[in-house]
């Protein structure tokens, strides 16, 4: 009997299809030989940042090595900034305040002064993160005005220092020339001092006061774009919140009175929103999952779609199950959200209850989300319809985002509250990168990209008044890229690629660009600034593609994002996939 025939040739239909290119994170070994490394996930935009620098490096020698090193950085990575050879680590860790901003005399501040020094926080930040009880905080300020800091608990001292420090930073954007003279003992002098204040806080059983104090420090660090430090504290905060049962709705339990229940709800959702922002900014997994919580939201619940974008962008390749249907569903949810808030942004009749900053945040969140949803498609082949469509969508949102921010900070604009939301720096940085990259690749007019880049620089100059390092770092990088774009090397056209981009029709808005040096008196705060927190969530929103069905054939698996630790930068080749 003949032996059976074994056919070891796999039919073409059963052959494994190669994975399409994906946005990936990077694993970077520490410059210090201690065996450590740092990871930055793809939702931070690091893959696209490196794509832009790689594209420029192929045809331009303008980028110096010190500037080119920024291709591995994103705004907020304070750990990496401390290790970067192009930056002075001592300068990053030193005194946060100028001499004229602090009063080093030992004196007791009046209640009115304490209220004035914390007003900016409650006008700008409290609507977004209402983790405090306003009346109780005023009682705390009254006790401090009578007996100083020695008469209050450690948690209250930390809380007051965080709030005053944030308010003092806000004041720099309102009027950079005014002298505040806040008592030095009421602020954190350095980032290290803020971190060290929490060392003994968690030695005792946790309380709501402990959690509020820790969260205030994390928020202070986030306002400085020290996101690694804020994220580390956030991990402890999240677990402590679980220990205190904040992930369960207090209305279900009779042991909480209405005031206690309200504080628990507001504190939890403040932790939730900041955690979402930090997770997306650093590309790290979520600590709080929606299916683990049942806390009622204080007000109309409009935060639900936020989880979808973060989850869609932060999954390991082994667990990512995104398909075109998933992407369509997420886009539909985001469109539903935008339709709900559209009348708040563009009211038929002026609504004094909605502040200009409120409207600006909704617009920026929308376009941030469009970019976050479409940017991964820029990892596909440049000749594909998916790439071309995604690039044009990103261009449109980048222009709209920069224009909205610019209109707010112009002296003639409606902005009466500083640009305090931490992601504004990332949003401007990413938008400028997209427009400069599109112009470099011949898909957008060079003059328009250059004008928008300069507009973005003026916005970053305003943000840099807060004193954080990252705004200035982004300014230097964008200036360098814009200079390379304005002086491209001549390259002959080929069959597949046009000649190097040159001057084209300039349709960018003709804005002045020197707003950082335009002093304005401190504006009077309007009650409409306190617009509630229901609209403020870390994750932005968007609308779907015009007709997702048109792209069905090309969308399979295009939304997968590989943040696996095995995909380190040394082993990844952008053109051929990855190799081990």
PDB file of C-alpha atoms in Angstrom, residues 56-62 440 483-493 499-502:
ATOM      1  CA  UNK A  56      13.219  65.552   6.820  1.00  0.00           C
ATOM      2  CA  UNK A  57      16.530  63.826   7.494  1.00  0.00           C
ATOM      3  CA  UNK A  58      16.434  62.040   4.132  1.00  0.00           C
ATOM      4  CA  UNK A  59      16.557  65.294   2.182  1.00  0.00           C
ATOM      5  CA  UNK A  60      17.822  67.972   4.546  1.00  0.00           C
ATOM      6  CA  UNK A  61      21.052  68.464   6.420  1.00  0.00           C
ATOM      7  CA  UNK A  62      19.573  71.471   8.209  1.00  0.00           C
ATOM      8  CA  UNK A 440       7.423  68.570   3.037  1.00  0.00           C
ATOM      9  CA  UNK A 483      13.450  76.632   8.676  1.00  0.00           C
ATOM     10  CA  UNK A 484      14.243  73.351   6.923  1.00  0.00           C
ATOM     11  CA  UNK A 485      10.888  73.537   5.147  1.00  0.00           C
ATOM     12  CA  UNK A 486      11.540  77.093   3.968  1.00  0.00           C
ATOM     13  CA  UNK A 487      14.969  76.115   2.597  1.00  0.00           C
ATOM     14  CA  UNK A 488      14.447  72.692   0.993  1.00  0.00           C
ATOM     15  CA  UNK A 489      17.227  71.104  -1.068  1.00  0.00           C
ATOM     16  CA  UNK A 490      16.467  70.904  -4.779  1.00  0.00           C
ATOM     17  CA  UNK A 491      15.393  67.438  -5.844  1.00  0.00           C
ATOM     18  CA  UNK A 492      14.396  66.451  -9.374  1.00  0.00           C
ATOM     19  CA  UNK A 493      10.914  65.036  -9.906  1.00  0.00           C
ATOM     20  CA  UNK A 499       9.631  67.877  -7.146  1.00  0.00           C
ATOM     21  CA  UNK A 500      10.438  69.315  -3.747  1.00  0.00           C
ATOM     22  CA  UNK A 501       7.623  71.495  -2.458  1.00  0.00           C
ATOM     23  CA  UNK A 502       7.989  75.122  -3.265  1.00  0.00           C
TER      24      UNK A 502
END
